[in-house]
Short mmCIF file of C-alpha atoms and ligand atoms in Angstrom, two decimals:
data_model
loop_
_atom_site.label_atom_id
_atom_site.label_comp_id
_atom_site.label_asym_id
_atom_site.label_seq_id
_atom_site.Cartn_x
_atom_site.Cartn_y
_atom_site.Cartn_z
CA UNK A 147 6.36 -53.72 -55.38
CA UNK A 148 2.90 -55.24 -56.07
CA UNK A 149 0.63 -53.31 -57.89
CA UNK A 150 -2.07 -51.62 -55.88
CA UNK A 151 -5.56 -51.20 -57.04
CA UNK A 152 -6.42 -49.02 -59.92
CA UNK A 153 -8.37 -46.71 -58.06
CA UNK A 154 -5.55 -45.89 -55.46
CA UNK A 155 -3.40 -45.45 -58.67
CA UNK A 156 -5.61 -42.87 -60.27
CA UNK A 157 -5.60 -41.07 -56.77
CA UNK A 158 -1.90 -41.05 -56.70
CA UNK A 159 -1.65 -39.37 -59.94
CA UNK A 160 -3.78 -36.32 -58.81
CA UNK A 161 -2.13 -36.29 -55.61
CA UNK A 162 1.60 -36.60 -56.48
CA UNK A 163 1.67 -36.10 -59.98
CA UNK A 164 2.61 -32.77 -61.39
CA UNK A 165 -0.67 -31.23 -62.28
CA UNK A 166 -0.29 -29.04 -65.17
CA UNK A 167 -2.70 -26.25 -63.66
CA UNK A 168 -3.38 -24.73 -67.01
CA UNK A 169 -3.48 -27.74 -69.00
CA UNK A 170 -3.12 -27.53 -72.63
CA UNK A 171 -2.28 -24.00 -72.62
CA UNK A 172 0.13 -22.48 -74.87
CA UNK A 173 4.01 -22.67 -74.79
CA UNK A 174 5.60 -20.50 -72.23
CA UNK A 175 9.21 -20.22 -74.10
CA UNK A 176 11.07 -17.09 -73.28
CA UNK A 177 14.11 -15.64 -74.94
CA UNK A 178 16.31 -13.33 -73.65
CA UNK A 179 18.41 -11.10 -76.20
CA UNK A 180 21.87 -10.47 -76.21
CA UNK A 181 23.25 -7.00 -76.67
CA UNK A 182 25.74 -7.86 -79.19
CA UNK A 183 27.59 -4.28 -78.81
CA UNK A 184 28.77 -5.64 -75.30
CA UNK A 185 29.93 -8.94 -76.53
CA UNK A 186 33.60 -9.10 -77.68
CA UNK A 187 33.03 -12.41 -79.68
CA UNK A 188 30.48 -14.17 -81.62
CA UNK A 189 27.04 -14.03 -79.91
CA UNK A 190 25.51 -17.45 -79.33
CA UNK A 191 22.14 -18.82 -79.71
CA UNK A 192 21.58 -20.99 -76.39
CA UNK A 193 18.69 -23.10 -75.85
CA UNK A 194 17.79 -24.28 -72.21
CA UNK A 195 15.16 -27.04 -71.62
CA UNK A 196 13.98 -25.50 -68.36
CA UNK A 197 13.88 -22.32 -66.24
CA UNK A 198 15.70 -23.88 -63.53
CA UNK A 199 18.90 -23.82 -65.64
CA UNK A 200 17.51 -21.18 -67.84
CA UNK A 201 18.61 -17.93 -65.56
CA UNK A 202 21.94 -19.71 -64.43
CA UNK A 203 22.74 -19.62 -68.35
CA UNK A 204 21.56 -16.09 -68.80
CA UNK A 205 23.89 -15.00 -66.16
CA UNK A 206 26.99 -16.85 -67.57
CA UNK A 207 26.28 -15.97 -71.07
CA UNK A 208 25.47 -12.23 -70.42
CA UNK A 209 25.37 -10.34 -73.64
CA UNK A 210 27.39 -13.03 -75.64
CA UNK A 211 24.29 -15.31 -76.14
CA UNK A 212 20.65 -15.14 -77.08
CA UNK A 213 19.12 -17.43 -74.38
CA UNK A 214 15.95 -19.37 -75.29
CA UNK A 215 14.19 -21.34 -72.16
CA UNK A 216 11.71 -23.91 -73.53
CA UNK A 217 9.74 -24.35 -70.29
CA UNK A 218 9.62 -21.06 -68.56
CA UNK A 219 6.29 -21.40 -66.57
CA UNK A 220 5.31 -23.56 -63.58
CA UNK A 221 2.04 -24.63 -65.29
CA UNK A 222 3.95 -26.84 -67.57
CA UNK A 223 5.27 -30.18 -66.40
CA UNK A 224 9.02 -30.64 -67.35
CA UNK A 225 8.75 -34.24 -67.06
CA UNK A 226 6.05 -35.02 -69.53
CA UNK A 227 6.28 -31.92 -72.08
CA UNK A 228 6.22 -32.60 -75.41
CA UNK A 229 7.89 -29.84 -77.59
CA UNK A 230 5.91 -27.75 -80.05
CA UNK A 231 7.26 -27.43 -83.51
CA UNK A 232 8.83 -23.87 -82.51
CA UNK A 233 10.63 -25.62 -79.84
CA UNK A 234 12.27 -28.08 -82.47
CA UNK A 235 13.07 -24.92 -84.55
CA UNK A 236 14.86 -23.26 -81.56
CA UNK A 237 16.91 -26.30 -81.03
CA UNK A 238 17.84 -26.29 -84.94
CA UNK A 239 19.25 -23.08 -84.70
CA UNK A 240 21.26 -23.59 -81.47
CA UNK A 241 24.96 -23.32 -80.97
CA UNK A 242 24.35 -24.84 -77.42
CA UNK A 243 21.63 -26.73 -75.81
CA UNK A 244 21.65 -26.84 -72.05
CA UNK A 245 19.64 -29.75 -70.64
CA UNK A 246 18.94 -31.15 -67.15
CA UNK A 247 19.31 -34.82 -67.77
CA UNK A 248 18.77 -37.68 -65.59
CA UNK A 249 15.62 -38.34 -67.85
CA UNK A 250 14.11 -35.43 -66.38
CA UNK A 251 13.90 -33.43 -69.73
CA UNK A 252 14.37 -36.21 -71.94
CA UNK A 253 12.03 -34.63 -74.76
CA UNK A 254 14.80 -32.01 -75.07
CA UNK A 255 17.66 -34.55 -75.32
CA UNK A 256 15.48 -36.63 -77.78
CA UNK A 257 14.85 -33.43 -79.96
CA UNK A 258 18.61 -32.61 -79.97
CA UNK A 259 19.70 -36.25 -80.95
CA UNK A 260 17.73 -35.99 -84.22
CA UNK A 261 19.39 -32.74 -85.23
CA UNK A 262 22.23 -32.94 -87.88
CA UNK A 263 24.60 -31.21 -87.50
CA UNK A 264 24.07 -31.50 -83.73
CA UNK A 265 24.77 -28.47 -81.33
CA UNK A 266 26.87 -28.52 -78.46
CA UNK A 267 25.25 -30.06 -75.37
CA UNK A 268 25.72 -29.54 -71.68
CA UNK A 269 23.76 -32.32 -69.93
CA UNK A 270 24.17 -31.45 -66.15
CA UNK A 271 23.53 -34.93 -64.94
CA UNK A 272 26.50 -35.92 -67.38
CA UNK A 273 28.64 -33.12 -65.90
CA UNK A 274 27.89 -34.11 -62.21
CA UNK A 275 28.13 -37.90 -62.91
CA UNK A 276 24.61 -39.02 -61.88
CA UNK A 277 23.10 -40.05 -65.35
CA UNK A 278 19.78 -41.54 -64.99
CA UNK A 279 19.04 -45.19 -65.73
CA UNK A 280 17.17 -45.71 -68.69
CA UNK A 281 15.56 -49.01 -67.81
CA UNK A 282 12.56 -49.41 -65.73
CA UNK A 283 12.98 -53.20 -65.10
CA UNK A 284 13.10 -52.60 -61.22
CA UNK A 285 9.61 -51.06 -61.10
CA UNK A 286 7.99 -52.31 -64.17
CA UNK A 287 7.03 -48.96 -65.06
CA UNK A 288 5.54 -48.08 -68.45
CA UNK A 289 6.04 -44.65 -69.64
CA UNK A 290 2.49 -43.56 -68.36
CA UNK A 291 1.21 -40.07 -67.32
CA UNK A 292 2.38 -39.43 -63.83
CA UNK A 293 5.67 -41.68 -64.05
CA UNK A 294 7.55 -38.46 -63.62
CA UNK A 295 10.27 -38.80 -61.14
CA UNK A 296 11.02 -42.25 -60.61
CA UNK A 297 12.71 -43.58 -63.59
CA UNK A 298 15.99 -44.68 -62.81
CA UNK A 299 17.29 -44.63 -59.18
CA UNK A 300 18.59 -41.02 -59.71
CA UNK A 301 16.74 -38.02 -58.15
CA UNK A 302 16.90 -35.71 -61.15
CA UNK A 303 16.46 -32.24 -59.22
CA UNK A 304 20.11 -31.50 -59.95
CA UNK A 305 19.62 -27.60 -59.42
CA UNK A 306 18.83 -28.19 -55.74
CA UNK A 307 22.41 -29.39 -55.13
CA UNK A 308 24.62 -26.51 -54.57
CA UNK A 309 27.57 -28.62 -55.51
CA UNK A 310 26.10 -29.45 -58.87
CA UNK A 311 25.09 -26.03 -59.74
CA UNK A 312 28.74 -25.06 -59.56
CA UNK A 313 29.86 -27.94 -61.75
CA UNK A 314 27.28 -27.41 -64.22
CA UNK A 315 27.83 -23.63 -64.42
CA UNK A 316 31.58 -24.37 -64.91
CA UNK A 317 30.71 -26.92 -67.71
CA UNK A 318 28.44 -24.16 -69.17
CA UNK A 319 31.08 -21.35 -68.92
CA UNK A 320 33.80 -23.78 -70.62
CA UNK A 321 31.50 -24.68 -73.36
CA UNK A 322 30.69 -20.86 -74.16
CA UNK A 323 34.40 -20.12 -74.07
CA UNK A 324 35.09 -22.84 -76.50
CA UNK A 325 32.16 -21.93 -78.79
CA UNK A 326 33.11 -18.03 -78.96
CA UNK A 327 36.76 -18.04 -78.37
CA UNK A 328 37.06 -14.22 -78.44
CA UNK A 329 34.85 -13.78 -75.79
CA UNK A 330 36.47 -16.31 -73.41
CA UNK A 331 37.63 -13.44 -70.98
CA UNK A 332 34.16 -12.19 -71.05
CA UNK A 333 32.79 -15.45 -69.95
CA UNK A 334 35.15 -15.81 -67.16
CA UNK A 335 34.18 -12.22 -65.67
CA UNK A 336 30.60 -13.53 -66.16
CA UNK A 337 31.33 -16.76 -64.28
CA UNK A 338 33.04 -14.86 -61.41
CA UNK A 339 29.86 -12.15 -61.37
CA UNK A 340 27.87 -15.50 -61.06
CA UNK A 341 29.91 -16.83 -58.08
CA UNK A 342 29.34 -13.19 -56.38
CA UNK A 343 25.67 -13.56 -56.99
CA UNK A 344 25.82 -16.81 -55.16
CA UNK A 345 27.26 -15.56 -52.22
CA UNK A 346 24.11 -14.97 -50.09
CA UNK A 347 22.87 -18.34 -51.16
CA UNK A 348 25.92 -19.77 -50.18
CA UNK A 349 26.08 -17.97 -46.80
CA UNK A 350 22.62 -19.11 -46.06
CA UNK A 351 23.79 -22.54 -46.58
CA UNK A 352 26.36 -22.18 -44.22
CA UNK A 353 24.02 -20.62 -41.51
CA UNK A 354 21.61 -23.79 -42.14
CA UNK A 355 24.35 -26.27 -41.67
CA UNK A 356 24.71 -24.93 -38.14
CA UNK A 357 20.74 -24.83 -37.60
CA UNK A 358 20.42 -28.41 -39.19
CA UNK A 359 22.43 -30.35 -36.92
CA UNK A 360 20.74 -33.04 -35.23
CA UNK A 361 17.46 -31.94 -36.88
CA UNK A 362 15.07 -33.99 -39.44
CA UNK A 363 12.77 -33.09 -42.02
CA UNK A 364 10.23 -35.15 -43.98
CA UNK A 365 9.00 -34.14 -47.53
CA UNK A 366 5.84 -34.42 -49.37
CA UNK A 367 7.95 -34.78 -52.64
CA UNK A 368 11.84 -35.28 -53.18
CA UNK A 369 12.62 -32.13 -55.01
CA UNK A 370 14.02 -30.44 -52.16
CA UNK A 371 16.45 -33.58 -50.82
CA UNK A 372 19.89 -32.43 -52.24
CA UNK A 373 19.66 -28.88 -50.70
CA UNK A 374 18.45 -31.00 -47.40
CA UNK A 375 21.26 -33.36 -47.63
CA UNK A 376 23.84 -30.46 -48.19
CA UNK A 377 22.94 -28.48 -45.10
CA UNK A 378 22.88 -31.75 -42.99
CA UNK A 379 19.43 -32.31 -42.50
CA UNK A 380 18.54 -35.85 -41.85
CA UNK A 381 15.64 -37.44 -43.88
CA UNK A 382 12.93 -38.88 -41.63
CA UNK A 383 10.38 -39.15 -44.53
CA UNK A 384 8.55 -42.42 -43.58
CA UNK A 385 10.14 -45.19 -45.98
CA UNK A 386 7.21 -46.38 -47.56
CA UNK A 387 5.90 -42.77 -48.33
CA UNK A 388 9.26 -41.99 -49.82
CA UNK A 389 9.77 -44.74 -52.28
CA UNK A 390 5.87 -44.02 -53.34
CA UNK A 391 6.87 -40.38 -53.96
CA UNK A 392 10.30 -40.90 -55.51
CA UNK A 393 8.61 -43.67 -57.83
CA UNK A 394 5.75 -41.34 -58.58
CA UNK A 395 3.54 -44.15 -57.49
CA UNK A 396 0.89 -44.24 -54.91
CA UNK A 397 1.43 -44.03 -51.08
CA UNK A 398 -0.80 -46.44 -49.31
CA UNK A 399 -2.94 -45.50 -46.49
CA UNK A 400 -0.53 -47.12 -44.05
CA UNK A 401 2.26 -44.97 -45.56
CA UNK A 402 0.10 -41.68 -45.03
CA UNK A 403 -0.82 -43.00 -41.61
CA UNK A 404 2.98 -43.73 -40.74
CA UNK A 405 3.78 -40.02 -41.98
CA UNK A 406 1.09 -38.73 -39.85
CA UNK A 407 2.08 -40.51 -36.68
CA UNK A 408 5.98 -39.35 -37.32
CA UNK A 409 4.63 -35.70 -37.58
CA UNK A 410 2.82 -36.24 -34.43
CA UNK A 411 5.29 -37.74 -32.47
CA UNK A 412 7.77 -35.39 -32.82
CA UNK A 413 10.37 -37.25 -34.93
CA UNK A 414 9.97 -34.67 -37.69
CA UNK A 415 11.25 -31.11 -37.20
CA UNK A 416 10.04 -29.66 -40.23
CA UNK A 417 7.90 -30.90 -43.35
CA UNK A 418 9.10 -29.58 -46.69
CA UNK A 419 6.03 -29.27 -48.84
CA UNK A 420 6.18 -28.90 -52.83
CA UNK A 421 3.48 -26.40 -53.51
CA UNK A 422 3.88 -27.31 -57.16
CA UNK A 423 2.51 -30.90 -56.68
CA UNK A 424 -0.63 -30.40 -54.67
CA UNK A 425 -3.12 -32.70 -53.98
CA UNK A 426 -5.03 -34.37 -51.41
CA UNK A 427 -2.57 -36.58 -49.84
CA UNK A 428 0.30 -33.52 -49.54
CA UNK A 429 -2.63 -31.60 -48.32
CA UNK A 430 -3.45 -33.76 -45.62
CA UNK A 431 0.18 -34.19 -44.64
CA UNK A 432 0.34 -30.42 -44.35
CA UNK A 433 -2.68 -30.12 -42.28
CA UNK A 434 -1.40 -32.96 -40.12
CA UNK A 435 1.98 -30.82 -39.48
CA UNK A 436 0.02 -27.61 -39.09
CA UNK A 437 -2.13 -29.10 -36.31
CA UNK A 438 0.85 -30.94 -34.46
CA UNK A 439 3.00 -27.62 -34.76
CA UNK A 440 5.51 -29.27 -37.03
CA UNK A 441 6.61 -25.85 -39.20
CA UNK A 442 6.02 -26.23 -43.07
CA UNK A 443 8.71 -24.90 -45.59
CA UNK A 444 7.16 -24.59 -49.00
CA UNK A 445 9.21 -25.24 -52.02
CA UNK A 446 8.75 -25.32 -55.95
CA UNK A 447 9.83 -27.71 -58.52
CA UNK A 448 10.79 -24.96 -61.12
CA UNK A 449 11.15 -21.03 -60.82
CA UNK A 450 8.00 -19.47 -59.85
CA UNK A 451 6.57 -17.50 -62.41
CA UNK A 452 7.58 -13.76 -61.95
CA UNK A 453 10.55 -14.96 -59.85
CA UNK A 454 13.22 -14.67 -62.31
CA UNK A 455 16.54 -15.23 -60.52
CA UNK A 456 17.59 -18.57 -59.55
CA UNK A 457 19.51 -16.98 -56.56
CA UNK A 458 16.56 -15.17 -55.01
CA UNK A 459 14.19 -18.10 -55.69
CA UNK A 460 16.45 -20.45 -53.69
CA UNK A 461 17.46 -17.70 -51.17
CA UNK A 462 13.63 -17.40 -50.15
CA UNK A 463 13.40 -21.08 -49.62
CA UNK A 464 16.72 -21.35 -47.36
CA UNK A 465 15.37 -18.46 -45.46
CA UNK A 466 11.85 -20.06 -44.67
CA UNK A 467 13.87 -23.20 -43.65
CA UNK A 468 16.26 -21.21 -41.19
CA UNK A 469 12.95 -19.60 -39.70
CA UNK A 470 11.57 -23.31 -39.38
CA UNK A 471 14.51 -24.49 -37.59
CA UNK A 472 14.58 -21.71 -35.24
CA UNK A 473 17.22 -19.23 -36.74
CA UNK A 474 14.85 -16.60 -38.34
CA UNK A 475 15.09 -12.95 -38.67
ZN1 ZN B 96 10.35 -33.24 -60.15
#
């Protein structure tokens, strides 16, 4: 892809880059403390890189782990995060570190790689077999700001895949059982409870599989793509725009125009809009959808502040999608 003029490149950073709304603010790390009286084995210290997995780990570990989530705020950009000295210290004390992988939170993997002795690690991308490429030769990217999503060809938003969530949860449980064997049965119970908690989410996915048959979506950003594929929606995002968005580069004016005409000509049934990456181009597309009557579904990259349950967060978005596809209420 030829390099586009620098002015457009700068525009794209503000349009598509994960704007850290509160730029430079203090760390938002959160720790949930175990009630050790309820744990039949050793209480573990678990550190999770991002909130998308933090709640899942808390549910699986229950009272047998103190779970520290390093990025627990939507105001911080997981892709470009630089860990504080406090974050590094929490990794040092960890029995287990859970990362997303696929180059999404490489800062966490880097911090762990430097530790001796190294803690146990569950890397979701390794678990599900979609490890990111570490080379950028195809796009010739440098590791500059705004180069958020495109490193390697893997979509790193693994928590949006129902299958990957299950597989990663199983790997986390297995690791917890190994680290605190006397609590193995307890962790099995926690895993069963997590499966039960996921039931409304699974049911909504099944409902959506019916509603999505023959329907298309387009997205301002790639975060929701795994879920859309899981329910059988066809991705009708115009190719030029999608390539730009997934490489965190600049959609050209003709990419944006193609998107607007697709919204206008009825080839897109729903627009998936990532509210966490607002900018002039996504806003323009949202306005185009609204003016042509294409329903808009709001999604977020990470767990919204104040919404502390993975299932509640995901379920709300799925219900919005069901409404948009005509199956609401
Ligand atoms: Zn992202």
